[in-house]
Amino acid sequence: MSEELIEKSKKLAAFAAVNENVLKSDRIIGVGSGSTVVYVAERLGQLEDKEKFICIPTSFQSKQLILDNGLRLGNVEEFDEIDVAFDGADEIDTNLNLIKGGGAALYQEKLVASSSRKFIVVADFRKQSPEKLGHFWRKGVPIEVVPNSYVKVLKDLFKLGANSATLRDAGKAKAGPVVTDNGNFIIDADFGEIPLNKVKELDEKLIRLVGVVETGFFVDYAEKAYIGNEDGSITSLSVSVPARL
Ligand SMILES: O=C[C@H](O)[C@H](O)[C@H](O)COP(=O)(O)O
């Protein structure tokens, strides 16, 4: 699978999503994190009325994207009612429920998504599951935890039936675990393929574990998904989700 094809499909999805979902009346825009959202920021920066936008970041990387594309940076404390937010996903099921957090940005992403009227997902073809979460994304659901709780949470995840649960290591970038923009750790917990009607139930069990800050399950958030396909076409999916604002 060529990197060029993947990048092209990301850009196709992102540009279509921005072109079709930023309304004349929209001013406060949420900007997600990751490599697909790079193209969302690029497209926003090309719009003739970009000066009117106030863009709300979901990570330090997201802040950089906003500034690098000449967009005005805002913050979720001041702008807690966001007109539309765009973000990527690690996997998308047929209900448009998501796994996110592959880049450890899930907490601020969910804060922005929960503060947005519209939440639009953009992704390349590798992210669309034929049905269930956990089909292609085998690294487990990312869970942000308070650092001193990680031993307890790891044990609790196995009690909940996780096949594996690991503290995310920073690898060559840094000795020791990944530390999020919020000063927390990430645990990746694999529960295998998750039936469509079990995602919400599992998410509710995870979020109740002492030490868990937020999970990478985005349940009933995305109302639309734009997926760039290998053949250059775009799949646009939509579902109804509960109003958030
Ligand atoms: O933590 C990172 C975010 O959830 C990303 O939106 C997600 O990992 C998808 O990233 P990418 O667009 O690079 O595949």
PDB file of N, CA and C in Angstrom, residues 84-150:
ATOM      1  N   VAL A  84     -18.387  23.732  14.368  1.00  0.00           N
ATOM      2  CA  VAL A  84     -18.092  22.447  13.720  1.00  0.00           C
ATOM      3  C   VAL A  84     -16.657  22.054  14.053  1.00  0.00           C
ATOM      4  N   ALA A  85     -16.474  20.754  14.311  1.00  0.00           N
ATOM      5  CA  ALA A  85     -15.120  20.243  14.597  1.00  0.00           C
ATOM      6  C   ALA A  85     -14.804  19.133  13.610  1.00  0.00           C
ATOM      7  N   PHE A  86     -13.535  19.092  13.195  1.00  0.00           N
ATOM      8  CA  PHE A  86     -13.067  18.055  12.273  1.00  0.00           C
ATOM      9  C   PHE A  86     -11.946  17.282  12.965  1.00  0.00           C
ATOM     10  N   ASP A  87     -11.968  15.962  12.836  1.00  0.00           N
ATOM     11  CA  ASP A  87     -10.927  15.174  13.480  1.00  0.00           C
ATOM     12  C   ASP A  87     -10.761  13.846  12.749  1.00  0.00           C
ATOM     13  N   GLY A  88      -9.628  13.222  13.000  1.00  0.00           N
ATOM     14  CA  GLY A  88      -9.363  11.923  12.390  1.00  0.00           C
ATOM     15  C   GLY A  88      -9.857  10.793  13.283  1.00  0.00           C
ATOM     16  N   ALA A  89      -9.531   9.579  12.879  1.00  0.00           N
ATOM     17  CA  ALA A  89      -9.920   8.413  13.681  1.00  0.00           C
ATOM     18  C   ALA A  89      -8.946   7.280  13.407  1.00  0.00           C
ATOM     19  N   ASP A  90      -8.806   6.409  14.396  1.00  0.00           N
ATOM     20  CA  ASP A  90      -7.975   5.213  14.192  1.00  0.00           C
ATOM     21  C   ASP A  90      -8.798   4.079  13.603  1.00  0.00           C
ATOM     22  N   GLU A  91     -10.091   4.068  13.922  1.00  0.00           N
ATOM     23  CA  GLU A  91     -11.006   3.101  13.311  1.00  0.00           C
ATOM     24  C   GLU A  91     -12.434   3.634  13.422  1.00  0.00           C
ATOM     25  N   ILE A  92     -13.258   3.287  12.452  1.00  0.00           N
ATOM     26  CA  ILE A  92     -14.642   3.743  12.364  1.00  0.00           C
ATOM     27  C   ILE A  92     -15.542   2.522  12.167  1.00  0.00           C
ATOM     28  N   ASP A  93     -16.538   2.339  13.039  1.00  0.00           N
ATOM     29  CA  ASP A  93     -17.448   1.195  12.810  1.00  0.00           C
ATOM     30  C   ASP A  93     -18.676   1.663  12.020  1.00  0.00           C
ATOM     31  N   THR A  94     -19.578   0.740  11.754  1.00  0.00           N
ATOM     32  CA  THR A  94     -20.685   1.087  10.856  1.00  0.00           C
ATOM     33  C   THR A  94     -21.727   1.983  11.517  1.00  0.00           C
ATOM     34  N   ASN A  95     -21.601   2.195  12.825  1.00  0.00           N
ATOM     35  CA  ASN A  95     -22.443   3.203  13.494  1.00  0.00           C
ATOM     36  C   ASN A  95     -21.736   4.553  13.600  1.00  0.00           C
ATOM     37  N   LEU A  96     -20.550   4.634  12.981  1.00  0.00           N
ATOM     38  CA  LEU A  96     -19.678   5.814  13.098  1.00  0.00           C
ATOM     39  C   LEU A  96     -19.173   6.023  14.527  1.00  0.00           C
ATOM     40  N   ASN A  97     -19.183   4.960  15.329  1.00  0.00           N
ATOM     41  CA  ASN A  97     -18.444   5.033  16.592  1.00  0.00           C
ATOM     42  C   ASN A  97     -16.971   4.835  16.274  1.00  0.00           C
ATOM     43  N   LEU A  98     -16.109   5.437  17.092  1.00  0.00           N
ATOM     44  CA  LEU A  98     -14.704   5.546  16.729  1.00  0.00           C
ATOM     45  C   LEU A  98     -13.783   5.003  17.813  1.00  0.00           C
ATOM     46  N   ILE A  99     -12.616   4.583  17.369  1.00  0.00           N
ATOM     47  CA  ILE A  99     -11.477   4.495  18.266  1.00  0.00           C
ATOM     48  C   ILE A  99     -10.557   5.647  17.892  1.00  0.00           C
ATOM     49  N   LYS A 100     -10.195   6.426  18.899  1.00  0.00           N
ATOM     50  CA  LYS A 100      -9.244   7.526  18.692  1.00  0.00           C
ATOM     51  C   LYS A 100      -8.190   7.489  19.794  1.00  0.00           C
ATOM     52  N   GLY A 101      -7.120   8.268  19.610  1.00  0.00           N
ATOM     53  CA  GLY A 101      -6.073   8.293  20.623  1.00  0.00           C
ATOM     54  C   GLY A 101      -4.780   7.636  20.199  1.00  0.00           C
ATOM     55  N   GLY A 102      -4.721   7.236  18.922  1.00  0.00           N
ATOM     56  CA  GLY A 102      -3.474   6.629  18.439  1.00  0.00           C
ATOM     57  C   GLY A 102      -2.291   7.564  18.584  1.00  0.00           C
ATOM     58  N   GLY A 103      -2.613   8.889  18.583  1.00  0.00           N
ATOM     59  CA  GLY A 103      -1.563   9.883  18.779  1.00  0.00           C
ATOM     60  C   GLY A 103      -1.605  10.508  20.168  1.00  0.00           C
ATOM     61  N   ALA A 104      -2.320   9.873  21.075  1.00  0.00           N
ATOM     62  CA  ALA A 104      -2.358  10.258  22.506  1.00  0.00           C
ATOM     63  C   ALA A 104      -3.044  11.594  22.756  1.00  0.00           C
ATOM     64  N   ALA A 105      -3.915  12.002  21.817  1.00  0.00           N
ATOM     65  CA  ALA A 105      -4.567  13.317  21.959  1.00  0.00           C
ATOM     66  C   ALA A 105      -6.033  13.200  22.359  1.00  0.00           C
ATOM     67  N   LEU A 106      -6.477  12.028  22.750  1.00  0.00           N
ATOM     68  CA  LEU A 106      -7.905  11.742  22.897  1.00  0.00           C
ATOM     69  C   LEU A 106      -8.641  12.636  23.886  1.00  0.00           C
ATOM     70  N   TYR A 107      -7.998  13.019  24.987  1.00  0.00           N
ATOM     71  CA  TYR A 107      -8.743  13.795  25.987  1.00  0.00           C
ATOM     72  C   TYR A 107      -9.203  15.142  25.430  1.00  0.00           C
ATOM     73  N   GLN A 108      -8.268  15.940  24.928  1.00  0.00           N
ATOM     74  CA  GLN A 108      -8.662  17.256  24.407  1.00  0.00           C
ATOM     75  C   GLN A 108      -9.535  17.104  23.163  1.00  0.00           C
ATOM     76  N   GLU A 109      -9.319  16.029  22.421  1.00  0.00           N
ATOM     77  CA  GLU A 109     -10.174  15.797  21.250  1.00  0.00           C
ATOM     78  C   GLU A 109     -11.616  15.586  21.685  1.00  0.00           C
ATOM     79  N   LYS A 110     -11.794  14.798  22.757  1.00  0.00           N
ATOM     80  CA  LYS A 110     -13.157  14.529  23.193  1.00  0.00           C
ATOM     81  C   LYS A 110     -13.757  15.773  23.841  1.00  0.00           C
ATOM     82  N   LEU A 111     -12.942  16.565  24.514  1.00  0.00           N
ATOM     83  CA  LEU A 111     -13.436  17.819  25.100  1.00  0.00           C
ATOM     84  C   LEU A 111     -13.961  18.741  23.993  1.00  0.00           C
ATOM     85  N   VAL A 112     -13.195  18.855  22.906  1.00  0.00           N
ATOM     86  CA  VAL A 112     -13.630  19.706  21.786  1.00  0.00           C
ATOM     87  C   VAL A 112     -14.834  19.096  21.075  1.00  0.00           C
ATOM     88  N   ALA A 113     -14.797  17.797  20.868  1.00  0.00           N
ATOM     89  CA  ALA A 113     -15.933  17.140  20.188  1.00  0.00           C
ATOM     90  C   ALA A 113     -17.222  17.331  20.996  1.00  0.00           C
ATOM     91  N   SER A 114     -17.105  17.215  22.324  1.00  0.00           N
ATOM     92  CA  SER A 114     -18.305  17.328  23.173  1.00  0.00           C
ATOM     93  C   SER A 114     -18.805  18.768  23.249  1.00  0.00           C
ATOM     94  N   SER A 115     -17.948  19.705  22.812  1.00  0.00           N
ATOM     95  CA  SER A 115     -18.324  21.127  22.838  1.00  0.00           C
ATOM     96  C   SER A 115     -18.756  21.618  21.457  1.00  0.00           C
ATOM     97  N   SER A 116     -18.918  20.680  20.521  1.00  0.00           N
ATOM     98  CA  SER A 116     -19.193  21.047  19.120  1.00  0.00           C
ATOM     99  C   SER A 116     -20.602  20.661  18.704  1.00  0.00           C
ATOM    100  N   ARG A 117     -21.211  21.542  17.920  1.00  0.00           N
ATOM    101  CA  ARG A 117     -22.537  21.236  17.375  1.00  0.00           C
ATOM    102  C   ARG A 117     -22.425  20.092  16.378  1.00  0.00           C
ATOM    103  N   LYS A 118     -21.410  20.173  15.533  1.00  0.00           N
ATOM    104  CA  LYS A 118     -21.202  19.141  14.501  1.00  0.00           C
ATOM    105  C   LYS A 118     -19.806  18.558  14.660  1.00  0.00           C
ATOM    106  N   PHE A 119     -19.686  17.261  14.581  1.00  0.00           N
ATOM    107  CA  PHE A 119     -18.371  16.593  14.694  1.00  0.00           C
ATOM    108  C   PHE A 119     -18.205  15.711  13.468  1.00  0.00           C
ATOM    109  N   ILE A 120     -17.220  16.062  12.658  1.00  0.00           N
ATOM    110  CA  ILE A 120     -17.029  15.409  11.359  1.00  0.00           C
ATOM    111  C   ILE A 120     -15.692  14.656  11.369  1.00  0.00           C
ATOM    112  N   VAL A 121     -15.733  13.402  10.982  1.00  0.00           N
ATOM    113  CA  VAL A 121     -14.517  12.589  10.969  1.00  0.00           C
ATOM    114  C   VAL A 121     -13.958  12.487   9.558  1.00  0.00           C
ATOM    115  N   VAL A 122     -12.662  12.564   9.452  1.00  0.00           N
ATOM    116  CA  VAL A 122     -11.989  12.410   8.151  1.00  0.00           C
ATOM    117  C   VAL A 122     -10.927  11.325   8.276  1.00  0.00           C
ATOM    118  N   ALA A 123     -10.860  10.467   7.263  1.00  0.00           N
ATOM    119  CA  ALA A 123      -9.951   9.322   7.386  1.00  0.00           C
ATOM    120  C   ALA A 123      -9.609   8.746   6.025  1.00  0.00           C
ATOM    121  N   ASP A 124      -8.519   8.007   5.997  1.00  0.00           N
ATOM    122  CA  ASP A 124      -8.184   7.253   4.786  1.00  0.00           C
ATOM    123  C   ASP A 124      -8.830   5.871   4.869  1.00  0.00           C
ATOM    124  N   PHE A 125      -8.749   5.144   3.762  1.00  0.00           N
ATOM    125  CA  PHE A 125      -9.499   3.899   3.590  1.00  0.00           C
ATOM    126  C   PHE A 125      -9.116   2.810   4.604  1.00  0.00           C
ATOM    127  N   ARG A 126      -7.964   2.977   5.249  1.00  0.00           N
ATOM    128  CA  ARG A 126      -7.534   1.926   6.193  1.00  0.00           C
ATOM    129  C   ARG A 126      -8.351   1.928   7.478  1.00  0.00           C
ATOM    130  N   LYS A 127      -9.091   3.045   7.693  1.00  0.00           N
ATOM    131  CA  LYS A 127      -9.753   3.228   8.993  1.00  0.00           C
ATOM    132  C   LYS A 127     -11.195   2.717   9.020  1.00  0.00           C
ATOM    133  N   GLN A 128     -11.754   2.411   7.869  1.00  0.00           N
ATOM    134  CA  GLN A 128     -13.166   2.025   7.841  1.00  0.00           C
ATOM    135  C   GLN A 128     -13.314   0.529   8.093  1.00  0.00           C
ATOM    136  N   SER A 129     -13.835   0.184   9.272  1.00  0.00           N
ATOM    137  CA  SER A 129     -14.066  -1.228   9.573  1.00  0.00           C
ATOM    138  C   SER A 129     -15.277  -1.725   8.778  1.00  0.00           C
ATOM    139  N   PRO A 130     -15.251  -2.997   8.321  1.00  0.00           N
ATOM    140  CA  PRO A 130     -16.439  -3.545   7.660  1.00  0.00           C
ATOM    141  C   PRO A 130     -17.634  -3.611   8.611  1.00  0.00           C
ATOM    142  N   GLU A 131     -17.329  -3.619   9.905  1.00  0.00           N
ATOM    143  CA  GLU A 131     -18.445  -3.597  10.874  1.00  0.00           C
ATOM    144  C   GLU A 131     -17.969  -3.095  12.235  1.00  0.00           C
ATOM    145  N   LYS A 132     -17.138  -3.913  12.933  1.00  0.00           N
ATOM    146  CA  LYS A 132     -16.867  -3.667  14.351  1.00  0.00           C
ATOM    147  C   LYS A 132     -15.548  -2.931  14.585  1.00  0.00           C
ATOM    148  N   LEU A 133     -15.489  -2.219  15.689  1.00  0.00           N
ATOM    149  CA  LEU A 133     -14.216  -1.671  16.159  1.00  0.00           C
ATOM    150  C   LEU A 133     -13.331  -2.837  16.623  1.00  0.00           C
ATOM    151  N   GLY A 134     -12.043  -2.673  16.409  1.00  0.00           N
ATOM    152  CA  GLY A 134     -11.110  -3.747  16.780  1.00  0.00           C
ATOM    153  C   GLY A 134     -10.838  -4.692  15.636  1.00  0.00           C
ATOM    154  N   HIS A 135     -11.437  -4.407  14.477  1.00  0.00           N
ATOM    155  CA  HIS A 135     -11.216  -5.293  13.318  1.00  0.00           C
ATOM    156  C   HIS A 135      -9.853  -5.016  12.686  1.00  0.00           C
ATOM    157  N   PHE A 136      -9.617  -3.780  12.302  1.00  0.00           N
ATOM    158  CA  PHE A 136      -8.315  -3.412  11.719  1.00  0.00           C
ATOM    159  C   PHE A 136      -7.372  -2.859  12.789  1.00  0.00           C
ATOM    160  N   TRP A 137      -7.911  -2.075  13.712  1.00  0.00           N
ATOM    161  CA  TRP A 137      -7.086  -1.428  14.734  1.00  0.00           C
ATOM    162  C   TRP A 137      -6.857  -2.431  15.873  1.00  0.00           C
ATOM    163  N   ARG A 138      -5.701  -3.060  15.860  1.00  0.00           N
ATOM    164  CA  ARG A 138      -5.422  -4.138  16.805  1.00  0.00           C
ATOM    165  C   ARG A 138      -4.562  -3.683  17.986  1.00  0.00           C
ATOM    166  N   LYS A 139      -4.308  -2.378  18.085  1.00  0.00           N
ATOM    167  CA  LYS A 139      -3.425  -1.907  19.161  1.00  0.00           C
ATOM    168  C   LYS A 139      -4.167  -1.700  20.477  1.00  0.00           C
ATOM    169  N   GLY A 140      -5.489  -1.834  20.422  1.00  0.00           N
ATOM    170  CA  GLY A 140      -6.272  -1.658  21.650  1.00  0.00           C
ATOM    171  C   GLY A 140      -6.836  -0.254  21.744  1.00  0.00           C
ATOM    172  N   VAL A 141      -7.828  -0.080  22.594  1.00  0.00           N
ATOM    173  CA  VAL A 141      -8.419   1.247  22.763  1.00  0.00           C
ATOM    174  C   VAL A 141      -7.505   2.062  23.670  1.00  0.00           C
ATOM    175  N   PRO A 142      -7.082   3.246  23.222  1.00  0.00           N
ATOM    176  CA  PRO A 142      -6.258   4.097  24.086  1.00  0.00           C
ATOM    177  C   PRO A 142      -7.075   4.655  25.251  1.00  0.00           C
ATOM    178  N   ILE A 143      -6.485   4.641  26.435  1.00  0.00           N
ATOM    179  CA  ILE A 143      -7.155   5.146  27.639  1.00  0.00           C
ATOM    180  C   ILE A 143      -6.187   6.085  28.348  1.00  0.00           C
ATOM    181  N   GLU A 144      -6.611   7.309  28.589  1.00  0.00           N
ATOM    182  CA  GLU A 144      -5.750   8.265  29.301  1.00  0.00           C
ATOM    183  C   GLU A 144      -5.958   8.090  30.801  1.00  0.00           C
ATOM    184  N   VAL A 145      -4.859   7.928  31.526  1.00  0.00           N
ATOM    185  CA  VAL A 145      -4.954   7.668  32.973  1.00  0.00           C
ATOM    186  C   VAL A 145      -4.037   8.608  33.749  1.00  0.00           C
ATOM    187  N   VAL A 146      -4.408   8.897  34.966  1.00  0.00           N
ATOM    188  CA  VAL A 146      -3.551   9.658  35.872  1.00  0.00           C
ATOM    189  C   VAL A 146      -2.320   8.789  36.161  1.00  0.00           C
ATOM    190  N   PRO A 147      -1.124   9.337  36.054  1.00  0.00           N
ATOM    191  CA  PRO A 147       0.087   8.504  36.125  1.00  0.00           C
ATOM    192  C   PRO A 147       0.150   7.527  37.296  1.00  0.00           C
ATOM    193  N   ASN A 148      -0.189   7.972  38.495  1.00  0.00           N
ATOM    194  CA  ASN A 148       0.020   7.050  39.630  1.00  0.00           C
ATOM    195  C   ASN A 148      -1.060   5.970  39.720  1.00  0.00           C
ATOM    196  N   SER A 149      -2.007   5.980  38.780  1.00  0.00           N
ATOM    197  CA  SER A 149      -3.066   4.948  38.805  1.00  0.00           C
ATOM    198  C   SER A 149      -2.784   3.804  37.836  1.00  0.00           C
ATOM    199  N   TYR A 150      -1.697   3.879  37.069  1.00  0.00           N
ATOM    200  CA  TYR A 150      -1.577   2.947  35.935  1.00  0.00           C
ATOM    201  C   TYR A 150      -1.512   1.487  36.362  1.00  0.00           C
TER     202      TYR A 150
END
